[in-house]
PDB file of C-alpha atoms in Angstrom:
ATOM      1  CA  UNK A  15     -43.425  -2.553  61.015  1.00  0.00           C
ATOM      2  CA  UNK A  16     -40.468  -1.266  62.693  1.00  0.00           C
ATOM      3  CA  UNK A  17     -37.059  -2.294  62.674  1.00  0.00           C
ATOM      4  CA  UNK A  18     -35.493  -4.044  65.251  1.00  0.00           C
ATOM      5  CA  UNK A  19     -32.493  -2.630  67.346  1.00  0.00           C
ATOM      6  CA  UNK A  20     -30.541  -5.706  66.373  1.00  0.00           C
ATOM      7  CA  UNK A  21     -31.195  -5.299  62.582  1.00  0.00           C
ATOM      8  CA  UNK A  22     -30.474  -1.647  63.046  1.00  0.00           C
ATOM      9  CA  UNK A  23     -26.944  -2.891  63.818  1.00  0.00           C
ATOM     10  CA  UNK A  24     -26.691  -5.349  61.658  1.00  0.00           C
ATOM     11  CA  UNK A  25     -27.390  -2.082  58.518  1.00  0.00           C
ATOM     12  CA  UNK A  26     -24.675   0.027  60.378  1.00  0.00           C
ATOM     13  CA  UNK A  27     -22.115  -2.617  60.815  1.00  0.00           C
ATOM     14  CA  UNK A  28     -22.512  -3.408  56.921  1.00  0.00           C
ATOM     15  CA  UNK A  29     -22.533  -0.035  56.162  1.00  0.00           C
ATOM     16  CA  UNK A  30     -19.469   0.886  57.916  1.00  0.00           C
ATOM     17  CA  UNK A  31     -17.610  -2.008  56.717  1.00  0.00           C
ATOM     18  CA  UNK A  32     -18.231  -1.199  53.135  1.00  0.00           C
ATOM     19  CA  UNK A  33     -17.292   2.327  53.873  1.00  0.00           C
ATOM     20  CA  UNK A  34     -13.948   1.334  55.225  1.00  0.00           C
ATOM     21  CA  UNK A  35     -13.461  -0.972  52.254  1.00  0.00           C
ATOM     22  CA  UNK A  36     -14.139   1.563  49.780  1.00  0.00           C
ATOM     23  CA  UNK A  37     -12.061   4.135  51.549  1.00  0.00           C
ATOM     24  CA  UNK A  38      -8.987   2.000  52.098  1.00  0.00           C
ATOM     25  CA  UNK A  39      -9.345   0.672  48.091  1.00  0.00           C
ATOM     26  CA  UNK A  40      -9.277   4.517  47.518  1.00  0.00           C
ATOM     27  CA  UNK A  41      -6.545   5.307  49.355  1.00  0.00           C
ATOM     28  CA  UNK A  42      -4.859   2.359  47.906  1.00  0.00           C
ATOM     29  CA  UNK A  43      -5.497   3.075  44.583  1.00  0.00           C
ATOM     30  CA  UNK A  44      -4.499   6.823  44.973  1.00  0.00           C
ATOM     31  CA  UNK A  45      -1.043   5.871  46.643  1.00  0.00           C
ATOM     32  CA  UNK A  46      -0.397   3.527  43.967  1.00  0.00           C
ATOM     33  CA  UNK A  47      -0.901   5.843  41.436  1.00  0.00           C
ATOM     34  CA  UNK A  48       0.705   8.928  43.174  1.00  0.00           C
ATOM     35  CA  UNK A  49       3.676   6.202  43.889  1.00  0.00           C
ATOM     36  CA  UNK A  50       3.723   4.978  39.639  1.00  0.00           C
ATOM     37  CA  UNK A  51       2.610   8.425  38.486  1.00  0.00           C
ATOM     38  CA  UNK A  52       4.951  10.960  40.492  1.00  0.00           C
ATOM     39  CA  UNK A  53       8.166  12.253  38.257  1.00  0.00           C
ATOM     40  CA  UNK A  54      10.712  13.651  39.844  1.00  0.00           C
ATOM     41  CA  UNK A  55      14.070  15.796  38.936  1.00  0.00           C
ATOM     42  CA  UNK A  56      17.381  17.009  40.360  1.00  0.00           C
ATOM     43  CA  UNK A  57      20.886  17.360  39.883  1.00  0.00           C
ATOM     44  CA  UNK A  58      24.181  16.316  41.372  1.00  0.00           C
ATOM     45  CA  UNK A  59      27.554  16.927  41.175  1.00  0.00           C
ATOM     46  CA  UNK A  60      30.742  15.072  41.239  1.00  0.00           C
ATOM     47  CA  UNK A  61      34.475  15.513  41.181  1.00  0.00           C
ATOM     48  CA  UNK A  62      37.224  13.343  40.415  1.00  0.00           C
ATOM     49  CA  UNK A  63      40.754  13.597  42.140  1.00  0.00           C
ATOM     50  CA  UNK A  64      43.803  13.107  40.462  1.00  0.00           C
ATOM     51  CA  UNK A  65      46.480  10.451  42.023  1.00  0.00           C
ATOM     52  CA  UNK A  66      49.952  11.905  42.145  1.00  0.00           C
ATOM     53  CA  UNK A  67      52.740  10.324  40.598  1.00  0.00           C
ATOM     54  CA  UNK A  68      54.474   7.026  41.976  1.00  0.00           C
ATOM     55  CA  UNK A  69      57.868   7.339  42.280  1.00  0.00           C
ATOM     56  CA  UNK A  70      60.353   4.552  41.731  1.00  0.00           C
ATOM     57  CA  UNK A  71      64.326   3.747  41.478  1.00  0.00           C
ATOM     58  CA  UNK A  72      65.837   0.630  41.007  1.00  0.00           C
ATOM     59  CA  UNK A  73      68.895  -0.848  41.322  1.00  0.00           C
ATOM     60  CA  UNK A  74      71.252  -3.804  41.554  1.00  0.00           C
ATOM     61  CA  UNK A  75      70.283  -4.936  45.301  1.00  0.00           C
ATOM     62  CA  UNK A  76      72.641  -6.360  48.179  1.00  0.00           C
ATOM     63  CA  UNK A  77      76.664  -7.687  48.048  1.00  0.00           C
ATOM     64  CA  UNK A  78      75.827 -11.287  48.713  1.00  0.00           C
ATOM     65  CA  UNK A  79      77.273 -13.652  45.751  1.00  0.00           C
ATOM     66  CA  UNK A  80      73.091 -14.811  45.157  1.00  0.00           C
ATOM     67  CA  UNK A  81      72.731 -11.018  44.409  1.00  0.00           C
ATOM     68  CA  UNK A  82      76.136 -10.463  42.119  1.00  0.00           C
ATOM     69  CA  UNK A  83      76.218  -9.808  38.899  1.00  0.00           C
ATOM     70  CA  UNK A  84      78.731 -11.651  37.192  1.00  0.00           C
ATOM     71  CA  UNK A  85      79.905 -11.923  33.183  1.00  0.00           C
ATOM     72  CA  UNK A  86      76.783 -14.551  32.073  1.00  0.00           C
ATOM     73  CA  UNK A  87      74.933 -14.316  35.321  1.00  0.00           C
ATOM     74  CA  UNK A  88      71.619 -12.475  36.431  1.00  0.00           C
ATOM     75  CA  UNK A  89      70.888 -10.883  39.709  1.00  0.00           C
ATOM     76  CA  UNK A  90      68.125  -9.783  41.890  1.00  0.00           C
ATOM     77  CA  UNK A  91      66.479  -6.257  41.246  1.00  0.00           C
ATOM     78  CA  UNK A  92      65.506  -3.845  44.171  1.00  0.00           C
ATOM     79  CA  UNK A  93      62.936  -1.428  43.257  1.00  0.00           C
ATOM     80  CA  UNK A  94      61.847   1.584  45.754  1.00  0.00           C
ATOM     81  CA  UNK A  95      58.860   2.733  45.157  1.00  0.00           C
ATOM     82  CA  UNK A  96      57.078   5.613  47.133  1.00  0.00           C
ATOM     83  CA  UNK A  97      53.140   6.704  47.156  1.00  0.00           C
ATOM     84  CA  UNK A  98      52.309   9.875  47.650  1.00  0.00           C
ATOM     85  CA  UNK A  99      48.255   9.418  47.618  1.00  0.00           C
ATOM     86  CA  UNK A 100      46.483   9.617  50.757  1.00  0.00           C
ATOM     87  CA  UNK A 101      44.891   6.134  49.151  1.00  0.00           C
ATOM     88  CA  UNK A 102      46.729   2.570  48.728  1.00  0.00           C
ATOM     89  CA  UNK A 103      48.080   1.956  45.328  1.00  0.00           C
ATOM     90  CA  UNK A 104      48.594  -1.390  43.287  1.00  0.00           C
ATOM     91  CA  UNK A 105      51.734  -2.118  41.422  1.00  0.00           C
ATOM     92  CA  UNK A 106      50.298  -3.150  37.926  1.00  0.00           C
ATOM     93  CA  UNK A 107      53.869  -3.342  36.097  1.00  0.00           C
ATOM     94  CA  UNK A 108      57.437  -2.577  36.105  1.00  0.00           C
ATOM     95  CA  UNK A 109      59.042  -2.043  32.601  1.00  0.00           C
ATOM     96  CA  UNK A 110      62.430  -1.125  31.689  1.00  0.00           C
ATOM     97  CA  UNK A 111      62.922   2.510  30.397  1.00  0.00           C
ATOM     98  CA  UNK A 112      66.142   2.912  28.840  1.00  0.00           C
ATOM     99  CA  UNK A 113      69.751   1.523  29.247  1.00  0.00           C
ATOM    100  CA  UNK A 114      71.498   0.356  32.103  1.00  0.00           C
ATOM    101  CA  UNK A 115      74.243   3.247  33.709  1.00  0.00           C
ATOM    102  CA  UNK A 116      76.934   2.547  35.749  1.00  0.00           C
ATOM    103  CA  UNK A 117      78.531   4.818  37.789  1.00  0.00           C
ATOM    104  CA  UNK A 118      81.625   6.869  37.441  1.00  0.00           C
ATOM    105  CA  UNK A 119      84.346   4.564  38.407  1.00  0.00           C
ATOM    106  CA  UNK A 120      83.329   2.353  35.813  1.00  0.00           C
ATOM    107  CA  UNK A 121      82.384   4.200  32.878  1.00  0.00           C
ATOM    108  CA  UNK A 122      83.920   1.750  30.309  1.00  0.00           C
ATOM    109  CA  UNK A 123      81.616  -1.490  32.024  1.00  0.00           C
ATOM    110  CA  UNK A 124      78.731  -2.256  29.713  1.00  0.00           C
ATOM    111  CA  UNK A 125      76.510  -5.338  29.091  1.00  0.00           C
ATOM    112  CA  UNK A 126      74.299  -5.314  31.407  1.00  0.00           C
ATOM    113  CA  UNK A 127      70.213  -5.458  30.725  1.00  0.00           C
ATOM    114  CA  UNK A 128      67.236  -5.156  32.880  1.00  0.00           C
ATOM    115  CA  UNK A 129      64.350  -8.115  31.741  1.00  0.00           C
ATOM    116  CA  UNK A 130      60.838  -6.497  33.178  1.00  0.00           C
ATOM    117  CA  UNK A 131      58.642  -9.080  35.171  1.00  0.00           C
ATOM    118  CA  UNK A 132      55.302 -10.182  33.644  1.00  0.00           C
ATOM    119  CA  UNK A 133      52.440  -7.586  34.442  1.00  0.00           C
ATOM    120  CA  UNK A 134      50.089  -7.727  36.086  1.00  0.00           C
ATOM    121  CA  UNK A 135      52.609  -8.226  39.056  1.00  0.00           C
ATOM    122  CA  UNK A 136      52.193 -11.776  40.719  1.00  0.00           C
ATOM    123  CA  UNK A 137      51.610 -11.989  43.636  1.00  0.00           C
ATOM    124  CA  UNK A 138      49.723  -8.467  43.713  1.00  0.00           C
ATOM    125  CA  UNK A 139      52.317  -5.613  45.279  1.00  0.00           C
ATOM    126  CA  UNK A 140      49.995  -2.871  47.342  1.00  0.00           C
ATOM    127  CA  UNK A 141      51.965   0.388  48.220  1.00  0.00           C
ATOM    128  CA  UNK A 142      49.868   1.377  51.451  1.00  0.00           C
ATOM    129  CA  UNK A 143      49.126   5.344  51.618  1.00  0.00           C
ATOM    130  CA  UNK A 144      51.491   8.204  52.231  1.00  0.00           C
ATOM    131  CA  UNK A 145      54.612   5.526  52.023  1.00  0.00           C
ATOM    132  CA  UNK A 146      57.545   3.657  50.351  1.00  0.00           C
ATOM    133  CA  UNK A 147      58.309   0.129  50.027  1.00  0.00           C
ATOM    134  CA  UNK A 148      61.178  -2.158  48.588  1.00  0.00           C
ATOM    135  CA  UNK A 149      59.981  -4.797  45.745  1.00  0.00           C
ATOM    136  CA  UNK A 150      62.707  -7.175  45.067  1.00  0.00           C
ATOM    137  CA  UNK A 151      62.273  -8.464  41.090  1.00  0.00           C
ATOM    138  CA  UNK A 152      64.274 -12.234  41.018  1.00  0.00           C
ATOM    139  CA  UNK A 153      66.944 -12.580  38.265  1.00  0.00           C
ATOM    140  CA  UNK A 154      65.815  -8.996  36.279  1.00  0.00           C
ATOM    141  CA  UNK A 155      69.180  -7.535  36.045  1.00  0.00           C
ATOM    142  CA  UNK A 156      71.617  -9.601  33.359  1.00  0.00           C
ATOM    143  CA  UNK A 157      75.387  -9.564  32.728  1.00  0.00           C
ATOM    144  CA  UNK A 158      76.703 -10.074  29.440  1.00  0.00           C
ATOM    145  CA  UNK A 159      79.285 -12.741  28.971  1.00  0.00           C
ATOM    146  CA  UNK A 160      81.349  -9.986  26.835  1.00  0.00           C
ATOM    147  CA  UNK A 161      81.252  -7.931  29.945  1.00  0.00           C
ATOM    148  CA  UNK A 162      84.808  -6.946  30.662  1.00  0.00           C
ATOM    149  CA  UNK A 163      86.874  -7.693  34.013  1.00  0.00           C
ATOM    150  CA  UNK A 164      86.946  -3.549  35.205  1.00  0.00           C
ATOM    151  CA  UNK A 165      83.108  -4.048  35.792  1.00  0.00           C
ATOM    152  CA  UNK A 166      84.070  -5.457  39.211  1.00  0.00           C
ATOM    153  CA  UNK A 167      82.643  -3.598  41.578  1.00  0.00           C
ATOM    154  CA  UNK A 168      80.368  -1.244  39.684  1.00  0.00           C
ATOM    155  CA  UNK A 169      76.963  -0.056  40.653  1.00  0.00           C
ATOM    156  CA  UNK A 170      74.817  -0.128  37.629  1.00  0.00           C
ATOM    157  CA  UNK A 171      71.317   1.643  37.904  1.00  0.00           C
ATOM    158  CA  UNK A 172      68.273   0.526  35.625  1.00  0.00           C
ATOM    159  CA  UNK A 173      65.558   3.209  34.767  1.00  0.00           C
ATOM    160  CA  UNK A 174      62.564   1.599  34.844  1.00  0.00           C
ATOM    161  CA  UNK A 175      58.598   2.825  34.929  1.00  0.00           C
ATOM    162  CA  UNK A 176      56.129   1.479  37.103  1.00  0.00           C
ATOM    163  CA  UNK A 177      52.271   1.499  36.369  1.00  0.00           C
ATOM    164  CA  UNK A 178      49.939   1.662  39.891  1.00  0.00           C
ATOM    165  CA  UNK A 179      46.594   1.520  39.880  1.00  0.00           C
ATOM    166  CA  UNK A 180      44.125   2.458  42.264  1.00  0.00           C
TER     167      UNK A 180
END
């Protein structure tokens, strides 16, 4: 007994088929394990810049009598403060660093303090790249009462540091 054409095709299509489906579980399986089993290696590398210094001066700001300083009496601060980086900074603090000077016409004047703002600095000061701006501190500069009269007039400056942060 022969076999028919149309079981002939039936054998070939079943064999194929299970064929394919052991090659694809092969390949499968292979890829899987080449994917799990590969190890790999290499190296990088890395370097960090350095930010340059943030440079600040402060002083007493403006002439108007909100602004004066006056025996018992605070007064705004002005701080300048320039960036160098080629980056935006963030002013984290401004402390006091020292005492207060005055200048020469008023050597004798004394009394007066510089109180540093909480930190971190609220609201958030940004110093864009490459630039300067002015940060006015509310009521950091103070006058003693004991302050004598020949401080009228004088120009005190207040060395302060200021922390930025990138």
């Amino acid at each position: 007994m022969s076999a028919t054409p149309e079981k002939t095709s039936r054998r070939l299509a079943a064999k194929t088929a299970a064929a394919t489906v052991a090659l694809c579980l092969a390949t499968g399986v292979g890829g899987a394990y080449a994917y799990w089993a590969t190890v790999g290696a290499g190296s990088g590398a890395a370097t960090n810049g350095s930010m340059a210094t943030v440079t600040v001066e402060a002083l007493v700001a403006g002439d108007s009598p909100q602004n004066t300083l006056v025996p018992g009496g605070t007064a705004d601060v002005a701080v300048r403060a320039h960036n160098p980086n080629g980056h935006a900074v963030q002013v984290y603090a401004i402390r006091g660093n020292g005492a207060a000077t005055v200048d020469a016409n008023h050597s004798a004047c004394s009394g007066v303090t510089f109180t540093s703002p909480a930190a971190p600095l609220n609201p958030v000061v940004t110093i864009p790249p490459n630039s300067s701006i002015v940060i006015t501190l509310p009521g950091a500069a103070a006058m003693s009462l004991d302050s004598p009269s020949l401080c009228q007039g004088a120009t005190f400056g207040l060395p302060v540091t200021l922390e930025a942060r990138k």
